Structure formats: structure tokens, C-alpha cells
Short mmCIF file of C-alpha atoms in Angstrom, two decimals:
data_model
loop_
_atom_site.label_atom_id
_atom_site.label_comp_id
_atom_site.label_asym_id
_atom_site.label_seq_id
_atom_site.Cartn_x
_atom_site.Cartn_y
_atom_site.Cartn_z
CA MET R 91 -29.42 -39.97 -26.13
CA GLU R 92 -26.85 -40.42 -24.08
CA SER R 93 -28.53 -44.11 -22.15
CA GLU R 94 -27.95 -44.56 -18.81
CA PRO R 95 -24.46 -45.91 -18.04
CA LYS R 96 -22.33 -44.58 -20.41
CA TYR R 97 -24.26 -40.51 -18.52
CA ARG R 98 -23.54 -42.26 -15.18
CA LEU R 99 -19.85 -43.17 -15.56
CA CYS R 100 -19.46 -39.22 -16.87
CA LEU R 101 -21.08 -37.72 -14.03
CA ILE R 102 -18.82 -40.77 -11.63
CA LEU R 103 -15.58 -38.76 -13.04
CA LEU R 104 -17.08 -35.78 -13.39
CA VAL R 105 -16.99 -35.19 -9.65
CA PHE R 106 -13.53 -38.05 -8.77
CA PHE R 107 -11.38 -35.66 -11.72
CA CYS R 108 -12.76 -32.35 -10.18
CA VAL R 109 -12.67 -32.30 -7.04
CA GLN R 110 -9.42 -33.93 -6.59
CA LEU R 111 -7.71 -31.86 -8.90
CA ASP R 112 -9.24 -28.52 -7.75
CA ALA R 113 -7.71 -30.08 -3.62
CA ILE R 114 -4.68 -29.88 -5.77
CA ILE R 115 -4.71 -26.99 -6.55
CA ARG R 116 -6.84 -24.65 -3.69
CA ASN R 117 -3.45 -26.40 -1.74
CA ARG R 118 -1.19 -25.17 -3.51
CA LEU R 119 -3.00 -21.08 -4.05
CA ALA R 120 -3.19 -21.71 -0.44
CA GLY R 121 0.37 -23.13 0.27
CA SER R 122 -0.48 -25.55 2.56
CA HIS R 123 -1.29 -29.09 2.17
CA VAL R 124 0.80 -29.43 -0.07
CA TRP R 125 3.47 -31.79 -1.78
CA PRO R 126 6.74 -30.59 -1.66
CA GLY R 127 8.83 -30.93 -4.85
CA THR R 128 5.91 -32.06 -7.36
CA GLU R 129 4.39 -29.88 -10.04
CA ILE R 130 1.59 -29.21 -11.41
CA VAL R 131 1.93 -29.37 -15.82
CA ALA R 132 -1.00 -29.46 -18.48
CA ASP R 133 -1.50 -30.06 -22.04
CA LYS R 134 -3.11 -27.24 -22.71
CA PHE R 135 -5.02 -24.76 -20.65
CA PRO R 136 -7.75 -24.72 -19.76
CA ASP R 137 -9.13 -26.77 -22.52
CA TYR R 138 -6.97 -29.40 -21.04
CA SER R 139 -6.50 -33.63 -22.23
CA VAL R 140 -3.29 -34.47 -20.45
CA ILE R 141 -3.14 -32.85 -16.50
CA LEU R 142 -0.40 -33.84 -14.80
CA HIS R 143 0.58 -33.62 -10.29
CA ARG R 144 5.06 -34.90 -10.80
CA PRO R 145 7.54 -34.81 -9.15
CA ILE R 146 9.05 -31.91 -10.32
CA LYS R 147 12.10 -33.20 -11.74
CA GLY R 148 15.61 -33.28 -10.52
CA SER R 149 14.11 -31.17 -7.32
CA HIS R 150 16.27 -32.48 -3.63
CA ASP R 151 12.64 -31.43 -1.78
CA TYR R 152 10.80 -34.84 -3.18
CA LEU R 153 9.52 -36.41 -0.11
CA PRO R 154 8.40 -40.43 -1.58
CA CYS R 155 5.48 -41.92 -1.27
CA PRO R 156 6.01 -45.17 -0.71
CA GLU R 157 8.96 -45.67 -3.06
CA HIS R 158 9.71 -44.40 -5.97
CA ASN R 159 8.39 -40.97 -8.23
CA SER R 160 4.70 -41.12 -8.08
CA VAL R 161 2.89 -39.15 -10.36
CA THR R 162 -1.60 -38.79 -10.35
CA LEU R 163 -2.57 -38.51 -13.84
CA PHE R 164 -6.19 -36.51 -15.16
CA CYS R 165 -6.67 -37.95 -18.28
CA ARG R 166 -9.95 -36.29 -20.67
CA ASP R 167 -9.04 -37.85 -23.98
CA ILE R 168 -7.22 -41.40 -23.92
CA SER R 169 -5.65 -40.57 -27.38
CA ARG R 170 -3.88 -37.68 -26.96
CA LEU R 171 -2.31 -38.99 -23.88
CA GLU R 172 -1.52 -41.58 -26.48
CA ASP R 173 0.94 -39.18 -27.58
CA ILE R 174 1.74 -37.54 -24.78
CA VAL R 175 3.08 -40.25 -23.27
CA ARG R 176 5.62 -40.84 -26.03
CA ARG R 177 6.71 -37.54 -25.07
CA LYS R 178 10.13 -37.59 -24.05
CA ASP R 179 9.44 -34.67 -21.18
CA PHE R 180 6.30 -36.64 -20.08
CA VAL R 181 8.16 -38.17 -16.90
CA ASP R 182 12.14 -39.13 -16.34
CA TRP R 183 11.12 -43.00 -17.93
CA SER R 184 15.26 -43.76 -16.64
CA LYS R 185 13.38 -43.77 -12.90
CA GLY R 186 11.20 -46.26 -11.59
CA VAL R 187 7.58 -44.19 -11.28
CA GLU R 188 4.14 -45.66 -9.92
CA PHE R 189 1.19 -43.82 -11.92
CA PHE R 190 -0.93 -43.69 -8.24
CA ALA R 191 -4.40 -44.53 -8.62
CA VAL R 192 -5.19 -43.86 -12.53
CA SER R 193 -7.79 -45.67 -15.04
CA ARG R 194 -8.31 -49.00 -14.93
CA HIS R 195 -10.45 -49.14 -18.32
CA ASP R 196 -8.00 -46.83 -19.92
CA VAL R 197 -5.71 -44.80 -18.64
CA TYR R 198 -4.22 -47.95 -17.37
CA PRO R 199 -3.84 -50.02 -20.37
CA CYS R 200 -2.17 -47.10 -21.95
CA LEU R 201 0.61 -47.60 -19.70
CA TRP R 202 1.13 -50.95 -19.56
CA LYS R 203 1.46 -50.46 -23.99
CA GLN R 204 3.73 -47.72 -22.70
CA SER R 205 6.23 -50.00 -20.69
CA GLU R 206 6.32 -52.85 -23.24
CA GLU R 207 7.14 -50.42 -26.06
CA LEU R 208 10.42 -49.74 -24.04
CA GLU R 209 10.57 -52.75 -22.76
CA ASN R 210 10.49 -52.21 -19.58
CA SER R 211 8.16 -54.13 -16.51
CA VAL R 212 5.72 -53.42 -14.10
CA GLU R 213 4.43 -54.04 -11.15
CA ASN R 214 2.06 -55.17 -8.70
CA HIS R 215 1.65 -53.72 -5.24
CA ASP R 216 -0.63 -57.33 -4.13
CA SER R 217 -0.07 -60.90 -4.90
CA GLU R 218 -4.12 -60.85 -2.90
CA GLU R 219 -5.34 -60.19 -7.34
CA PRO R 220 -6.44 -62.80 -9.25
CA ASP R 221 -5.40 -61.33 -12.74
CA GLY R 222 -2.22 -59.01 -11.17
CA ILE R 223 -3.74 -55.55 -10.97
CA ASP R 224 -4.10 -54.14 -8.39
CA LEU R 225 -7.14 -52.50 -8.06
CA GLY R 226 -8.82 -49.66 -6.71
CA ILE R 227 -12.42 -49.63 -6.46
CA VAL R 228 -13.45 -45.78 -5.20
CA HIS R 229 -15.90 -45.21 -2.36
CA LEU R 230 -17.05 -40.91 -2.02
CA LEU R 231 -18.03 -39.83 1.67
CA ASN R 232 -19.56 -36.96 2.39
CA PRO R 233 -21.04 -37.03 6.70
CA SER R 234 -24.64 -35.81 5.32
CA TYR R 235 -25.04 -39.22 4.02
CA LEU R 236 -23.32 -41.45 6.55
CA VAL R 237 -23.58 -42.54 9.66
CA LYS R 238 -21.92 -41.30 13.05
CA SER R 239 -20.58 -42.89 15.66
CA GLU R 240 -19.56 -41.66 18.45
CA VAL R 241 -16.47 -42.57 20.48
CA PRO R 242 -16.34 -44.78 22.94
CA GLU R 243 -16.01 -44.01 26.04
CA GLY R 244 -12.29 -44.29 27.65
CA PHE R 245 -11.07 -43.36 24.56
CA ARG R 246 -10.55 -39.87 22.84
CA LEU R 247 -10.50 -38.21 19.51
CA GLY R 248 -7.69 -35.71 18.69
CA GLU R 249 -4.91 -34.80 15.26
CA ILE R 250 -1.76 -37.01 15.53
CA PRO R 251 1.02 -35.06 16.48
CA GLU R 252 4.56 -35.46 14.23
CA CYS R 253 6.27 -37.44 16.98
CA TYR R 254 3.08 -40.75 15.58
CA ALA R 255 4.47 -40.59 12.34
CA GLU R 256 7.20 -43.62 12.93
CA GLN R 257 4.47 -46.05 13.70
CA CYS R 258 2.00 -44.60 10.99
CA ASN R 259 4.71 -44.87 8.37
CA ARG R 260 5.62 -48.31 10.44
CA GLU R 261 2.21 -50.17 10.17
CA TRP R 262 1.08 -48.64 6.80
CA HIS R 263 0.94 -51.77 3.96
CA TYR R 264 3.14 -50.06 2.21
CA GLY R 265 5.85 -48.02 3.78
CA THR R 266 9.01 -47.47 3.43
CA PRO R 267 11.84 -46.43 5.19
CA ASN R 268 11.65 -43.73 2.65
CA SER R 269 7.61 -42.98 3.21
CA LEU R 270 9.41 -42.15 6.79
CA SER R 271 9.65 -38.36 5.88
CA PHE R 272 6.19 -37.82 3.80
CA PHE R 273 4.88 -39.40 7.14
CA LYS R 274 6.50 -36.37 9.24
CA HIS R 275 5.34 -34.21 6.40
CA ILE R 276 2.25 -34.41 6.58
CA LEU R 277 1.94 -34.57 10.38
CA ARG R 278 4.27 -31.58 11.04
CA ASP R 279 1.83 -29.54 7.97
CA LYS R 280 -1.12 -30.70 9.46
CA PHE R 281 -2.45 -32.82 6.40
CA PRO R 282 -6.25 -33.03 8.24
CA ALA R 283 -5.92 -36.41 9.76
CA SER R 284 -8.27 -38.54 12.19
CA GLY R 285 -7.08 -40.03 15.38
CA ILE R 286 -8.05 -41.92 18.50
CA PHE R 287 -6.23 -42.71 21.35
CA THR R 288 -6.16 -44.23 24.82
CA GLN R 289 -6.26 -43.45 28.38
CA ASP R 290 -2.80 -42.99 28.28
CA ASP R 291 -2.38 -41.31 24.97
CA ARG R 292 -1.45 -44.52 22.86
CA LEU R 293 -3.42 -43.98 18.91
CA VAL R 294 -4.29 -47.03 17.93
CA ALA R 295 -7.22 -45.51 14.46
CA TYR R 296 -6.56 -43.11 12.51
CA ILE R 297 -6.82 -42.22 8.81
CA PHE R 298 -5.07 -39.83 6.58
CA SER R 299 -5.32 -37.30 3.31
CA CYS R 300 -4.05 -35.97 0.91
CA GLU R 301 -4.43 -33.90 -2.63
CA GLY R 302 -8.26 -34.51 -1.42
CA GLY R 303 -8.45 -38.04 -1.15
CA MET R 304 -8.47 -40.69 2.55
CA PHE R 305 -5.87 -43.72 3.20
CA ASN R 306 -3.99 -45.67 5.27
CA GLY R 307 -6.71 -46.15 7.92
CA TYR R 308 -5.72 -48.53 10.19
CA VAL R 309 -6.78 -49.69 13.37
CA HIS R 310 -4.70 -51.80 15.47
CA PRO R 311 -5.54 -55.26 15.91
CA GLU R 312 -6.44 -55.21 19.30
CA TYR R 313 -9.22 -52.39 18.95
CA ARG R 314 -10.84 -53.73 16.06
CA GLY R 315 -15.05 -54.59 16.65
CA ARG R 316 -15.01 -51.63 18.43
CA GLY R 317 -16.23 -49.52 15.48
CA LEU R 318 -13.38 -46.75 15.56
CA TYR R 319 -12.68 -47.05 12.05
CA GLN R 320 -16.31 -45.59 11.23
CA VAL R 321 -15.73 -42.70 13.83
CA VAL R 322 -11.59 -41.46 12.62
CA ASN R 323 -13.78 -42.18 8.35
CA TYR R 324 -16.79 -40.07 9.60
CA ASP R 325 -14.05 -36.81 11.27
CA LEU R 326 -12.14 -36.52 8.34
CA ALA R 327 -14.76 -36.73 5.91
CA GLY R 328 -17.04 -33.48 7.71
CA LYS R 329 -13.03 -32.11 8.17
CA LEU R 330 -12.75 -31.93 4.38
CA VAL R 331 -16.08 -31.81 3.02
CA ALA R 332 -15.21 -28.47 5.52
CA LEU R 333 -12.37 -27.77 3.17
CA GLY R 334 -14.78 -26.77 0.07
CA GLN R 335 -15.19 -30.39 -0.77
CA PRO R 336 -18.60 -31.73 -1.83
CA CYS R 337 -17.12 -34.80 -0.86
CA SER R 338 -14.16 -36.58 -0.19
CA TRP R 339 -13.35 -40.45 -1.32
CA LEU R 340 -11.20 -43.39 -1.45
CA PHE R 341 -10.00 -46.41 -2.59
CA VAL R 342 -10.38 -49.85 -0.96
CA LYS R 343 -9.17 -52.85 -2.69
CA ARG R 344 -11.44 -55.54 -4.67
CA TRP R 345 -9.68 -58.20 -2.29
CA ASN R 346 -9.86 -56.48 1.26
CA GLU R 347 -13.22 -57.93 2.37
CA PRO R 348 -13.21 -55.98 6.15
CA SER R 349 -12.79 -52.30 4.64
CA LEU R 350 -14.76 -52.85 2.07
CA ASN R 351 -18.29 -54.61 4.88
CA SER R 352 -16.79 -51.64 7.57
CA TYR R 353 -17.72 -48.69 4.50
CA ARG R 354 -20.90 -49.94 3.75
CA LYS R 355 -21.72 -49.80 7.53
CA LEU R 356 -20.83 -46.28 6.72
CA GLY R 357 -22.68 -45.59 4.99
CA ALA R 358 -19.95 -44.37 1.80
CA LYS R 359 -21.22 -44.33 -1.95
CA LYS R 360 -19.26 -47.13 -3.68
CA VAL R 361 -19.30 -46.74 -6.92
CA HIS R 362 -19.36 -50.42 -9.17
CA PRO R 363 -15.51 -51.08 -10.81
CA ASP R 364 -17.59 -51.86 -14.28
CA GLU R 365 -18.94 -48.67 -13.72
CA PHE R 366 -14.60 -47.20 -12.85
CA ALA R 367 -12.35 -47.65 -10.92
CA VAL R 368 -9.06 -47.40 -10.53
CA ALA R 369 -5.70 -49.64 -10.35
CA TRP R 370 -1.68 -48.27 -9.37
CA PHE R 371 0.78 -48.25 -12.33
CA GLU R 372 4.70 -49.39 -11.26
CA TYR R 373 7.07 -48.46 -13.44
CA GLU R 374 9.65 -49.83 -13.50
CA PRO R 375 13.22 -50.02 -15.92
CA LYS R 376 15.36 -51.49 -16.20
CA LYS R 377 18.92 -52.68 -14.63
#
């Protein structure tokens, strides 16, 4: 019989990857909330070992977020991935690539090894990381176990129109001029999101979703400490679960104590990083 830690890890991986992959496929079949210029490819199907959600080579419809080609990678057999990363049709290694939130414990080292073989460089977003690795702590969210917060007096909860795209891109920690088109798209196509406005329609708190997960949660400094972050998180988690997901998820950088405390108060289920964590692998070819 498998040990309890190994069984728990398998369960975490099953929930996380199945929910994320299901959201990507469901949105594509429905023709809504789709990242333009992307495709889903597998080494074989249905008994796959590796699945990629990646930009279509040469597509003019692709919207970078935040900067390079962004790839989501699902892996059930790391030995198979070690062979696949060497294939010419894996990704376009001649361009910058960001592998989004890959498994820190097995996929990340595999990609790092391939980068060394290509004699190119790997960059990380945050100098605050103690070991140079942009590590994200996984949190699972379902309104059934989250603490509900009411919207404080003087504020309203509502949809975020496209006219706020520039503000949200500017306030995003990783926002670039290239990522503005992505924000415009997700607001225009009404990707599930949640925003809080003042009485004069100033957007002061918000969080977005893409591929079933939640990202770019933000509260304007002037309005922090009023519980607005908990409100938008609870609201968006409910919207995503209503679409058929068993839960939503998000990643919090391990150095971000304010956000970690906020999700602790909210009641989100934190996955211990020793069991499973994610990292962002940003590959940059030599000029």
C-alpha cells in the first residue's frame, strides 16, 4: 500500500492538473474564454504523458502575457518529458519562452537541464526569492469552505469593463506594454473576474481568471485593510465553481506574507510546498 504522503501528493496533482486541463478544454469547446492563437497538443491521446498548451507557431492572433510565449505544461511521466523536450516540435527554442507554473520538484529541473544543454540563459522574475527560484504556493478555493465577507458600505461589487484594462495592466506586478492587449481581450470576452468600485466608479480591488485559475489580485493601497481582497476572491471562486469546476486555484509567491495571511483568513486550502509547489521557468535564448 502506498504511504500516506505519496497518496496525498497524487491526490493533489490529480485535482490541480485535472481541474486546470478540464477548464482549458471546456472553454475551447464552448468557444469562450479562450487564449487567442494557442493550441493544445499531446504526445499521444487519451493515454498521454505530456500535454502542452502553447502558442501556435507563426500565429498573429497570439497575445503575450506578460512578455514572451507562455506555455502551460502537464506531465504525468517525467522520463517521457525528458525525451520530448529535445524534440524540435516541442517549443520554439529560438524565442523567449515562459513555462507557466510548472511542478517545482520534477518538471522545473528537467527544463533547466535542457536550457543548459542549449547553452542559453534562464531568468527569474523576483530577486526576493532566497534561492533565485520563483516559487509559488498553491491554494485551492471553493466557497463551501471559504469565509464569506460582505461588501463594505460605500462600495459595490461588479463586472470590470474593458476601459479598466490599462489600469489593471499598469498595476500588475508583471505587466508590460505587450500584456495590455491580453487584459483588453479577457475583459472584452468577459473572462470571469471580480471587481470592487467606489461610488464614483473608481476600481479599487479586483482579481481575474484564466484557464480556471485566479491571478492578479490587487487592492489599491489607499483601500487596504478593509476586507476587499477577501470579497473579490470569494466572489470569483464562486463564479468559477458555478461553471462546473470542483474548485479554483491560485499561486502565492512564498515571500508574499500579506497575501499568504489573507488567504489563511479566507480559509483557502494551502498545499504544503514540500508536497507540491510551482515555479515559473523563463527561458531566454542568447542574442
